[in-house]
Amino acid sequence: CHLIHYLRLSHHLIVLNYLICTFDKLKSVSSEDIKITDAVFDGVEVRVFEPPAKADESLKRSVVYIHGGGWALASARTSLYNNLCRIMAESLNAVVVSVEYRLVPKVCFPEQYHDALRATKHFLQPDVLAEYSVDPSRIAISGDSAGGNLAAAVCQQLSKDEDLAVRPKLQALIYPVLQAFDFNTPSYQQNMNMPVLPRYVMVNYWIDYINGDYGLAHELLVNNHTALNVGRALSFRARLNWTSLLPPSFQKSYKPVVQATGTAAIVERLPALLDVRAVPLLADDATLARQPRTYVLTCENDVLRDDGAMYATRLQRAGVPVTLDHFHDCFHGCMIFTVWPTDFSAGVQTRNSYIKWLDENL
């Protein structure tokens, strides 16, 4: 059974990796409009996109971008992300820093988080911002999917760092993965077999990220790791109660899956399942209240739809201005698919809406 499961996952990852890495990694080739350079920020590789200076402008705004791919795929240098960040730099006239964090299986949690945090904190230093002519008061942190997870976790940590002179003005999260507590939210139930990101694949991304065992996949799928007899999970339950956090249009007719008795040993073996650095939706209200103005993009045909919607609700209740930008006919990952041969209208639609919000708020 485990072998069949592994072969299904391997085939899916091969196909997805082909889509994301449609072409080989691109070297840092600047164009007339955008200067593209590769650099190292506190030991972490980054790719920096800089629009040309304008005569009437002294400082530019900026976006720190963290790519998706289940913490295991893609790169800041692949054509799809290179194209997205170049268009962002052009459209916003902004310096875009794309973080090349290390991937599974080379490293697991918390190393991806540490890479993203180190690179971001390095960039936020006043002398580094001055080097790139960036306005310290106009910086956003953003990411898609697993990159949205890292962006949210980094933003939470930055909000707690009392020694930090500069913090992001905004965070923009694109179909982010924010929790491993409940794999039976309405969107997980509705889209469990949806192409691009079926539920079993997302569960296995989590297992790989937190260095677990594929043999635990079934336990996670039925929420045995957060059953009512798992004491360590009880205190977090209200923070992910989708019956109170999701609008009726998202809940539909789905019912919660809450086990009376489960397997408490899972969270003992894999404490990252309840670690806020891996699971930003578990953050307490005080932490959420410190977050900057937030944009969350969700897609109807996506297991992660409710992760983003629940986070938006919790942030709003904590007093944070939030824009929840929901697309009824779009799917997970669509924003990066705007380049032939995977040029989809859903990608252009979501990308334009995301850039428009940044332009109006950054």
Short mmCIF file of N, CA and C in Angstrom, two decimals, residues 51-220:
data_model
loop_
_atom_site.label_atom_id
_atom_site.label_comp_id
_atom_site.label_asym_id
_atom_site.label_seq_id
_atom_site.Cartn_x
_atom_site.Cartn_y
_atom_site.Cartn_z
N PRO A 51 14.19 48.07 -11.27
CA PRO A 51 13.83 48.93 -12.41
C PRO A 51 14.78 50.11 -12.48
N PRO A 52 14.88 50.74 -13.64
CA PRO A 52 15.80 51.88 -13.78
C PRO A 52 15.36 53.06 -12.92
N ALA A 53 16.33 53.82 -12.48
CA ALA A 53 16.03 55.01 -11.67
C ALA A 53 15.36 56.07 -12.53
N LYS A 54 14.43 56.80 -11.90
CA LYS A 54 13.75 57.90 -12.59
C LYS A 54 14.27 59.23 -12.05
N ALA A 55 14.32 60.20 -12.91
CA ALA A 55 14.92 61.50 -12.55
C ALA A 55 14.21 62.16 -11.37
N ASP A 56 12.89 61.99 -11.29
CA ASP A 56 12.12 62.67 -10.25
C ASP A 56 11.86 61.79 -9.04
N GLU A 57 12.65 60.73 -8.88
CA GLU A 57 12.39 59.76 -7.82
C GLU A 57 13.68 59.44 -7.09
N SER A 58 13.64 59.51 -5.76
CA SER A 58 14.84 59.22 -4.98
C SER A 58 14.83 57.78 -4.47
N LEU A 59 13.69 57.31 -3.93
CA LEU A 59 13.60 55.97 -3.36
C LEU A 59 12.45 55.19 -3.99
N LYS A 60 12.63 53.87 -4.08
CA LYS A 60 11.60 53.00 -4.64
C LYS A 60 10.94 52.17 -3.55
N ARG A 61 9.75 51.68 -3.86
CA ARG A 61 9.14 50.70 -2.98
C ARG A 61 9.72 49.33 -3.31
N SER A 62 9.38 48.31 -2.50
CA SER A 62 10.03 47.01 -2.67
C SER A 62 9.12 45.87 -2.21
N VAL A 63 9.35 44.69 -2.81
CA VAL A 63 8.64 43.47 -2.41
C VAL A 63 9.67 42.36 -2.20
N VAL A 64 9.64 41.74 -1.03
CA VAL A 64 10.39 40.50 -0.80
C VAL A 64 9.47 39.36 -1.18
N TYR A 65 9.86 38.55 -2.18
CA TYR A 65 8.98 37.50 -2.70
C TYR A 65 9.56 36.12 -2.40
N ILE A 66 8.70 35.20 -1.91
CA ILE A 66 9.12 33.84 -1.57
C ILE A 66 8.30 32.86 -2.40
N HIS A 67 8.97 32.11 -3.25
CA HIS A 67 8.26 31.25 -4.21
C HIS A 67 7.65 30.02 -3.54
N GLY A 68 6.65 29.44 -4.22
CA GLY A 68 6.00 28.23 -3.75
C GLY A 68 6.63 26.97 -4.32
N GLY A 69 5.92 25.83 -4.14
CA GLY A 69 6.43 24.55 -4.61
C GLY A 69 6.53 23.51 -3.52
N GLY A 70 5.68 23.61 -2.49
CA GLY A 70 5.64 22.59 -1.44
C GLY A 70 6.91 22.49 -0.63
N TRP A 71 7.66 23.56 -0.54
CA TRP A 71 8.97 23.59 0.15
C TRP A 71 9.98 22.65 -0.50
N ALA A 72 9.62 22.10 -1.68
CA ALA A 72 10.44 21.05 -2.29
C ALA A 72 10.74 21.29 -3.76
N LEU A 73 9.97 22.15 -4.43
CA LEU A 73 10.10 22.34 -5.87
C LEU A 73 10.33 23.81 -6.19
N ALA A 74 10.67 24.06 -7.45
CA ALA A 74 10.76 25.41 -8.02
C ALA A 74 12.00 26.15 -7.55
N SER A 75 12.11 27.39 -8.02
CA SER A 75 13.29 28.20 -7.78
C SER A 75 12.99 29.63 -8.18
N ALA A 76 13.67 30.56 -7.54
CA ALA A 76 13.56 31.97 -7.94
C ALA A 76 14.07 32.17 -9.36
N ARG A 77 14.84 31.21 -9.86
CA ARG A 77 15.49 31.37 -11.17
C ARG A 77 14.76 30.66 -12.30
N THR A 78 13.72 29.89 -12.00
CA THR A 78 12.98 29.27 -13.10
C THR A 78 12.20 30.33 -13.86
N SER A 79 11.89 30.04 -15.11
CA SER A 79 11.29 31.05 -15.97
C SER A 79 9.99 31.59 -15.41
N LEU A 80 9.16 30.73 -14.80
CA LEU A 80 7.85 31.18 -14.34
C LEU A 80 7.96 32.19 -13.21
N TYR A 81 8.83 31.95 -12.24
CA TYR A 81 8.99 32.90 -11.14
C TYR A 81 9.84 34.09 -11.57
N ASN A 82 10.80 33.85 -12.43
CA ASN A 82 11.59 34.96 -12.97
C ASN A 82 10.68 35.94 -13.70
N ASN A 83 9.74 35.39 -14.47
CA ASN A 83 8.80 36.22 -15.22
C ASN A 83 7.87 37.00 -14.29
N LEU A 84 7.34 36.31 -13.25
CA LEU A 84 6.45 36.97 -12.31
C LEU A 84 7.15 38.14 -11.62
N CYS A 85 8.36 37.91 -11.13
CA CYS A 85 9.06 38.97 -10.40
C CYS A 85 9.49 40.12 -11.32
N ARG A 86 9.82 39.80 -12.55
CA ARG A 86 10.17 40.86 -13.51
C ARG A 86 8.96 41.74 -13.79
N ILE A 87 7.81 41.12 -14.00
CA ILE A 87 6.59 41.88 -14.25
C ILE A 87 6.20 42.71 -13.03
N MET A 88 6.38 42.15 -11.84
CA MET A 88 6.11 42.91 -10.61
C MET A 88 7.01 44.14 -10.55
N ALA A 89 8.30 43.95 -10.82
CA ALA A 89 9.25 45.07 -10.76
C ALA A 89 8.87 46.15 -11.77
N GLU A 90 8.49 45.74 -12.98
CA GLU A 90 8.10 46.70 -14.02
C GLU A 90 6.80 47.40 -13.67
N SER A 91 5.78 46.64 -13.29
CA SER A 91 4.45 47.20 -13.06
C SER A 91 4.42 48.12 -11.85
N LEU A 92 5.19 47.77 -10.81
CA LEU A 92 5.16 48.53 -9.57
C LEU A 92 6.30 49.54 -9.48
N ASN A 93 7.20 49.49 -10.46
CA ASN A 93 8.43 50.29 -10.38
C ASN A 93 9.07 50.07 -9.00
N ALA A 94 9.24 48.78 -8.66
CA ALA A 94 9.70 48.39 -7.33
C ALA A 94 10.89 47.45 -7.43
N VAL A 95 11.72 47.47 -6.41
CA VAL A 95 12.81 46.49 -6.28
C VAL A 95 12.21 45.21 -5.71
N VAL A 96 12.35 44.11 -6.42
CA VAL A 96 11.81 42.83 -5.99
C VAL A 96 12.97 41.90 -5.62
N VAL A 97 12.93 41.38 -4.40
CA VAL A 97 13.94 40.44 -3.92
C VAL A 97 13.29 39.06 -3.85
N SER A 98 13.73 38.15 -4.69
CA SER A 98 13.17 36.80 -4.74
C SER A 98 14.11 35.85 -4.00
N VAL A 99 13.60 35.19 -2.96
CA VAL A 99 14.43 34.41 -2.05
C VAL A 99 14.60 32.97 -2.55
N GLU A 100 15.84 32.55 -2.66
CA GLU A 100 16.17 31.19 -3.13
C GLU A 100 16.49 30.31 -1.92
N TYR A 101 15.45 30.02 -1.13
CA TYR A 101 15.66 29.20 0.07
C TYR A 101 15.96 27.75 -0.31
N ARG A 102 16.62 27.03 0.59
CA ARG A 102 16.95 25.63 0.33
C ARG A 102 15.69 24.77 0.41
N LEU A 103 15.71 23.63 -0.31
CA LEU A 103 14.51 22.83 -0.50
C LEU A 103 14.62 21.44 0.12
N VAL A 104 13.47 20.82 0.37
CA VAL A 104 13.38 19.39 0.63
C VAL A 104 13.87 18.66 -0.62
N PRO A 105 14.65 17.58 -0.54
CA PRO A 105 15.06 16.86 0.67
C PRO A 105 16.40 17.32 1.24
N LYS A 106 17.03 18.33 0.64
CA LYS A 106 18.31 18.78 1.17
C LYS A 106 18.18 19.23 2.61
N VAL A 107 17.12 19.99 2.90
CA VAL A 107 16.84 20.41 4.27
C VAL A 107 15.35 20.31 4.53
N CYS A 108 14.98 20.23 5.81
CA CYS A 108 13.58 20.21 6.21
C CYS A 108 13.34 21.34 7.20
N PHE A 109 12.08 21.48 7.65
CA PHE A 109 11.75 22.48 8.66
C PHE A 109 12.67 22.31 9.86
N PRO A 110 13.18 23.41 10.43
CA PRO A 110 12.82 24.81 10.17
C PRO A 110 13.78 25.55 9.23
N GLU A 111 14.58 24.82 8.45
CA GLU A 111 15.64 25.50 7.68
C GLU A 111 15.08 26.43 6.60
N GLN A 112 14.01 26.01 5.92
CA GLN A 112 13.41 26.91 4.91
C GLN A 112 12.94 28.21 5.57
N TYR A 113 12.34 28.08 6.73
CA TYR A 113 11.89 29.26 7.48
C TYR A 113 13.08 30.14 7.86
N HIS A 114 14.13 29.52 8.36
CA HIS A 114 15.31 30.30 8.75
C HIS A 114 15.94 31.00 7.55
N ASP A 115 15.99 30.33 6.40
CA ASP A 115 16.55 30.97 5.19
C ASP A 115 15.74 32.22 4.83
N ALA A 116 14.42 32.07 4.80
CA ALA A 116 13.56 33.20 4.43
C ALA A 116 13.68 34.34 5.44
N LEU A 117 13.77 33.99 6.72
CA LEU A 117 13.88 35.01 7.75
C LEU A 117 15.22 35.73 7.67
N ARG A 118 16.30 34.98 7.49
CA ARG A 118 17.63 35.61 7.42
C ARG A 118 17.74 36.54 6.23
N ALA A 119 17.29 36.09 5.07
CA ALA A 119 17.38 36.91 3.87
C ALA A 119 16.56 38.19 4.02
N THR A 120 15.36 38.06 4.59
CA THR A 120 14.49 39.23 4.75
C THR A 120 15.09 40.22 5.75
N LYS A 121 15.56 39.71 6.88
CA LYS A 121 16.14 40.61 7.89
C LYS A 121 17.38 41.32 7.36
N HIS A 122 18.16 40.62 6.55
CA HIS A 122 19.35 41.24 5.95
C HIS A 122 18.93 42.40 5.04
N PHE A 123 17.91 42.14 4.23
CA PHE A 123 17.47 43.17 3.30
C PHE A 123 16.90 44.38 4.04
N LEU A 124 16.26 44.16 5.19
CA LEU A 124 15.63 45.24 5.93
C LEU A 124 16.61 46.13 6.69
N GLN A 125 17.88 45.79 6.67
CA GLN A 125 18.87 46.65 7.30
C GLN A 125 18.94 47.99 6.56
N PRO A 126 18.97 49.09 7.28
CA PRO A 126 18.96 50.41 6.63
C PRO A 126 20.05 50.60 5.59
N ASP A 127 21.26 50.08 5.83
CA ASP A 127 22.34 50.28 4.86
C ASP A 127 22.11 49.48 3.59
N VAL A 128 21.48 48.30 3.72
CA VAL A 128 21.18 47.48 2.54
C VAL A 128 20.06 48.14 1.73
N LEU A 129 19.05 48.63 2.41
CA LEU A 129 17.96 49.32 1.72
C LEU A 129 18.49 50.55 0.98
N ALA A 130 19.42 51.25 1.62
CA ALA A 130 20.01 52.42 0.97
C ALA A 130 20.79 52.03 -0.27
N GLU A 131 21.47 50.88 -0.21
CA GLU A 131 22.25 50.39 -1.36
C GLU A 131 21.35 50.18 -2.58
N TYR A 132 20.12 49.71 -2.31
CA TYR A 132 19.19 49.44 -3.41
C TYR A 132 18.19 50.59 -3.61
N SER A 133 18.40 51.71 -2.93
CA SER A 133 17.53 52.89 -3.06
C SER A 133 16.08 52.56 -2.77
N VAL A 134 15.85 51.84 -1.66
CA VAL A 134 14.50 51.43 -1.28
C VAL A 134 14.00 52.27 -0.11
N ASP A 135 12.76 52.69 -0.20
CA ASP A 135 12.09 53.44 0.85
C ASP A 135 11.76 52.48 2.01
N PRO A 136 12.33 52.67 3.20
CA PRO A 136 12.09 51.75 4.32
C PRO A 136 10.63 51.66 4.75
N SER A 137 9.83 52.64 4.40
CA SER A 137 8.43 52.65 4.82
C SER A 137 7.49 52.04 3.79
N ARG A 138 8.06 51.51 2.69
CA ARG A 138 7.21 50.98 1.61
C ARG A 138 7.72 49.63 1.12
N ILE A 139 7.72 48.65 2.05
CA ILE A 139 8.21 47.31 1.74
C ILE A 139 7.11 46.30 2.05
N ALA A 140 6.90 45.36 1.12
CA ALA A 140 5.94 44.28 1.32
C ALA A 140 6.68 42.96 1.36
N ILE A 141 6.11 42.00 2.08
CA ILE A 141 6.60 40.62 2.02
C ILE A 141 5.48 39.77 1.44
N SER A 142 5.83 38.89 0.52
CA SER A 142 4.80 38.17 -0.22
C SER A 142 5.30 36.79 -0.61
N GLY A 143 4.35 35.91 -0.95
CA GLY A 143 4.71 34.58 -1.42
C GLY A 143 3.48 33.80 -1.81
N ASP A 144 3.68 32.74 -2.58
CA ASP A 144 2.56 31.90 -3.00
C ASP A 144 2.73 30.50 -2.45
N SER A 145 1.60 29.89 -2.06
CA SER A 145 1.56 28.51 -1.60
C SER A 145 2.51 28.30 -0.42
N ALA A 146 3.51 27.41 -0.55
CA ALA A 146 4.48 27.23 0.53
C ALA A 146 5.26 28.50 0.78
N GLY A 147 5.45 29.32 -0.26
CA GLY A 147 6.08 30.61 -0.07
C GLY A 147 5.20 31.56 0.71
N GLY A 148 3.87 31.42 0.57
CA GLY A 148 2.95 32.20 1.39
C GLY A 148 3.03 31.78 2.84
N ASN A 149 3.23 30.49 3.07
CA ASN A 149 3.45 29.99 4.42
C ASN A 149 4.67 30.64 5.04
N LEU A 150 5.78 30.65 4.30
CA LEU A 150 7.02 31.23 4.81
C LEU A 150 6.89 32.74 5.00
N ALA A 151 6.21 33.41 4.08
CA ALA A 151 6.02 34.86 4.20
C ALA A 151 5.22 35.20 5.45
N ALA A 152 4.14 34.45 5.72
CA ALA A 152 3.33 34.71 6.90
C ALA A 152 4.11 34.44 8.18
N ALA A 153 4.87 33.33 8.20
CA ALA A 153 5.65 32.99 9.38
C ALA A 153 6.74 34.02 9.64
N VAL A 154 7.42 34.45 8.58
CA VAL A 154 8.47 35.47 8.71
C VAL A 154 7.87 36.79 9.18
N CYS A 155 6.73 37.17 8.62
CA CYS A 155 6.09 38.42 9.00
C CYS A 155 5.71 38.40 10.48
N GLN A 156 5.21 37.27 10.96
CA GLN A 156 4.88 37.15 12.38
C GLN A 156 6.12 37.34 13.25
N GLN A 157 7.22 36.70 12.86
CA GLN A 157 8.44 36.82 13.64
C GLN A 157 8.99 38.24 13.61
N LEU A 158 8.96 38.90 12.45
CA LEU A 158 9.45 40.27 12.35
C LEU A 158 8.66 41.20 13.26
N SER A 159 7.37 40.92 13.41
CA SER A 159 6.52 41.79 14.24
C SER A 159 6.87 41.68 15.72
N LYS A 160 7.58 40.61 16.11
CA LYS A 160 7.97 40.40 17.51
C LYS A 160 9.38 40.88 17.80
N ASP A 161 10.15 41.17 16.75
CA ASP A 161 11.56 41.52 16.91
C ASP A 161 11.68 42.99 17.31
N GLU A 162 11.96 43.23 18.58
CA GLU A 162 12.01 44.60 19.09
C GLU A 162 13.23 45.36 18.60
N ASP A 163 14.26 44.65 18.14
CA ASP A 163 15.48 45.31 17.69
C ASP A 163 15.43 45.73 16.23
N LEU A 164 14.34 45.39 15.55
CA LEU A 164 14.24 45.66 14.12
C LEU A 164 13.81 47.11 13.88
N ALA A 165 14.61 47.81 13.10
CA ALA A 165 14.29 49.22 12.81
C ALA A 165 13.26 49.36 11.71
N VAL A 166 13.24 48.40 10.78
CA VAL A 166 12.33 48.45 9.62
C VAL A 166 11.50 47.18 9.58
N ARG A 167 10.21 47.34 9.38
CA ARG A 167 9.31 46.19 9.24
C ARG A 167 8.47 46.36 7.98
N PRO A 168 7.93 45.26 7.44
CA PRO A 168 7.10 45.38 6.24
C PRO A 168 5.86 46.22 6.47
N LYS A 169 5.51 46.99 5.47
CA LYS A 169 4.28 47.78 5.50
C LYS A 169 3.07 46.89 5.20
N LEU A 170 3.29 45.86 4.35
CA LEU A 170 2.22 44.98 3.89
C LEU A 170 2.69 43.54 3.86
N GLN A 171 1.72 42.60 3.91
CA GLN A 171 2.00 41.22 3.51
C GLN A 171 0.93 40.82 2.50
N ALA A 172 1.36 40.08 1.48
CA ALA A 172 0.44 39.63 0.43
C ALA A 172 0.65 38.14 0.23
N LEU A 173 -0.38 37.36 0.57
CA LEU A 173 -0.29 35.91 0.58
C LEU A 173 -1.17 35.33 -0.52
N ILE A 174 -0.56 34.55 -1.39
CA ILE A 174 -1.26 33.98 -2.55
C ILE A 174 -1.50 32.50 -2.30
N TYR A 175 -2.79 32.12 -2.26
CA TYR A 175 -3.22 30.76 -1.89
C TYR A 175 -2.23 30.09 -0.93
N PRO A 176 -2.05 30.69 0.26
CA PRO A 176 -1.02 30.18 1.19
C PRO A 176 -1.44 28.89 1.87
N VAL A 177 -0.46 28.05 2.21
CA VAL A 177 -0.69 26.88 3.07
C VAL A 177 -0.33 27.31 4.49
N LEU A 178 -1.31 27.25 5.39
CA LEU A 178 -1.12 27.86 6.71
C LEU A 178 -1.38 26.93 7.88
N GLN A 179 -1.83 25.70 7.61
CA GLN A 179 -2.12 24.82 8.74
C GLN A 179 -2.05 23.36 8.35
N ALA A 180 -1.66 22.52 9.33
CA ALA A 180 -1.64 21.07 9.16
C ALA A 180 -2.46 20.43 10.27
N PHE A 181 -3.38 21.20 10.83
CA PHE A 181 -4.20 20.77 11.96
C PHE A 181 -5.43 19.98 11.50
N ASP A 182 -6.03 20.45 10.40
CA ASP A 182 -7.29 19.88 9.93
C ASP A 182 -7.24 19.69 8.43
N PHE A 183 -7.14 18.44 8.00
CA PHE A 183 -7.11 18.12 6.57
C PHE A 183 -8.50 17.77 6.05
N ASN A 184 -9.53 18.23 6.79
CA ASN A 184 -10.91 18.01 6.38
C ASN A 184 -11.73 19.28 6.44
N THR A 185 -11.10 20.42 6.20
CA THR A 185 -11.86 21.66 6.04
C THR A 185 -12.75 21.50 4.80
N PRO A 186 -13.76 22.33 4.63
CA PRO A 186 -14.60 22.20 3.43
C PRO A 186 -13.81 22.19 2.13
N SER A 187 -12.77 23.02 2.01
CA SER A 187 -12.02 23.05 0.76
C SER A 187 -11.20 21.79 0.57
N TYR A 188 -10.70 21.20 1.66
CA TYR A 188 -9.99 19.92 1.55
C TYR A 188 -10.96 18.82 1.13
N GLN A 189 -12.18 18.85 1.66
CA GLN A 189 -13.16 17.83 1.28
C GLN A 189 -13.63 18.04 -0.16
N GLN A 190 -13.92 19.28 -0.50
CA GLN A 190 -14.44 19.60 -1.83
C GLN A 190 -13.44 19.31 -2.94
N ASN A 191 -12.16 19.59 -2.69
CA ASN A 191 -11.13 19.51 -3.73
C ASN A 191 -10.12 18.40 -3.51
N MET A 192 -10.51 17.37 -2.79
CA MET A 192 -9.54 16.34 -2.40
C MET A 192 -8.88 15.66 -3.60
N ASN A 193 -9.55 15.62 -4.73
CA ASN A 193 -8.98 15.00 -5.93
C ASN A 193 -8.72 16.00 -7.05
N MET A 194 -8.64 17.27 -6.69
CA MET A 194 -8.44 18.31 -7.70
C MET A 194 -7.02 18.24 -8.27
N PRO A 195 -6.88 18.29 -9.60
CA PRO A 195 -5.54 18.29 -10.21
C PRO A 195 -4.69 19.46 -9.71
N VAL A 196 -3.41 19.37 -9.91
CA VAL A 196 -2.36 20.27 -9.46
C VAL A 196 -2.03 20.02 -7.98
N LEU A 197 -3.06 20.06 -7.10
CA LEU A 197 -2.77 19.83 -5.68
C LEU A 197 -3.89 19.02 -5.01
N PRO A 198 -3.94 17.71 -5.26
CA PRO A 198 -4.90 16.88 -4.52
C PRO A 198 -4.51 16.80 -3.05
N ARG A 199 -5.46 16.41 -2.21
CA ARG A 199 -5.23 16.43 -0.77
C ARG A 199 -4.06 15.53 -0.35
N TYR A 200 -3.97 14.32 -0.92
CA TYR A 200 -2.91 13.41 -0.48
C TYR A 200 -1.53 13.98 -0.80
N VAL A 201 -1.42 14.76 -1.86
CA VAL A 201 -0.14 15.37 -2.20
C VAL A 201 0.21 16.45 -1.18
N MET A 202 -0.78 17.28 -0.80
CA MET A 202 -0.51 18.31 0.20
C MET A 202 -0.10 17.70 1.53
N VAL A 203 -0.74 16.61 1.92
CA VAL A 203 -0.36 15.92 3.15
C VAL A 203 1.08 15.44 3.08
N ASN A 204 1.45 14.91 1.93
CA ASN A 204 2.82 14.41 1.79
C ASN A 204 3.85 15.53 1.69
N TYR A 205 3.47 16.67 1.14
CA TYR A 205 4.37 17.83 1.22
C TYR A 205 4.65 18.17 2.68
N TRP A 206 3.59 18.16 3.50
CA TRP A 206 3.76 18.43 4.93
C TRP A 206 4.68 17.39 5.57
N ILE A 207 4.45 16.12 5.27
CA ILE A 207 5.28 15.06 5.86
C ILE A 207 6.74 15.25 5.50
N ASP A 208 7.01 15.57 4.23
CA ASP A 208 8.39 15.81 3.82
C ASP A 208 8.98 17.04 4.51
N TYR A 209 8.18 18.11 4.60
CA TYR A 209 8.67 19.36 5.17
C TYR A 209 9.06 19.19 6.63
N ILE A 210 8.26 18.44 7.40
CA ILE A 210 8.55 18.28 8.82
C ILE A 210 9.30 16.98 9.11
N ASN A 211 9.84 16.37 8.04
CA ASN A 211 10.71 15.19 8.18
C ASN A 211 9.98 14.03 8.86
N GLY A 212 8.76 13.75 8.37
CA GLY A 212 7.97 12.67 8.92
C GLY A 212 8.05 11.42 8.06
N ASP A 213 7.10 10.53 8.27
CA ASP A 213 7.06 9.22 7.61
C ASP A 213 5.77 9.12 6.81
N TYR A 214 5.86 8.69 5.54
CA TYR A 214 4.67 8.54 4.71
C TYR A 214 3.64 7.59 5.34
N GLY A 215 4.09 6.72 6.23
CA GLY A 215 3.17 5.81 6.90
C GLY A 215 2.16 6.53 7.78
N LEU A 216 2.43 7.80 8.07
CA LEU A 216 1.52 8.60 8.90
C LEU A 216 0.44 9.30 8.07
N ALA A 217 0.51 9.18 6.76
CA ALA A 217 -0.39 9.95 5.90
C ALA A 217 -1.86 9.70 6.23
N HIS A 218 -2.24 8.43 6.41
CA HIS A 218 -3.65 8.14 6.68
C HIS A 218 -4.09 8.75 8.01
N GLU A 219 -3.23 8.66 9.03
CA GLU A 219 -3.57 9.24 10.35
C GLU A 219 -3.84 10.74 10.21
N LEU A 220 -3.02 11.43 9.41
CA LEU A 220 -3.21 12.85 9.21
C LEU A 220 -4.48 13.13 8.41
#
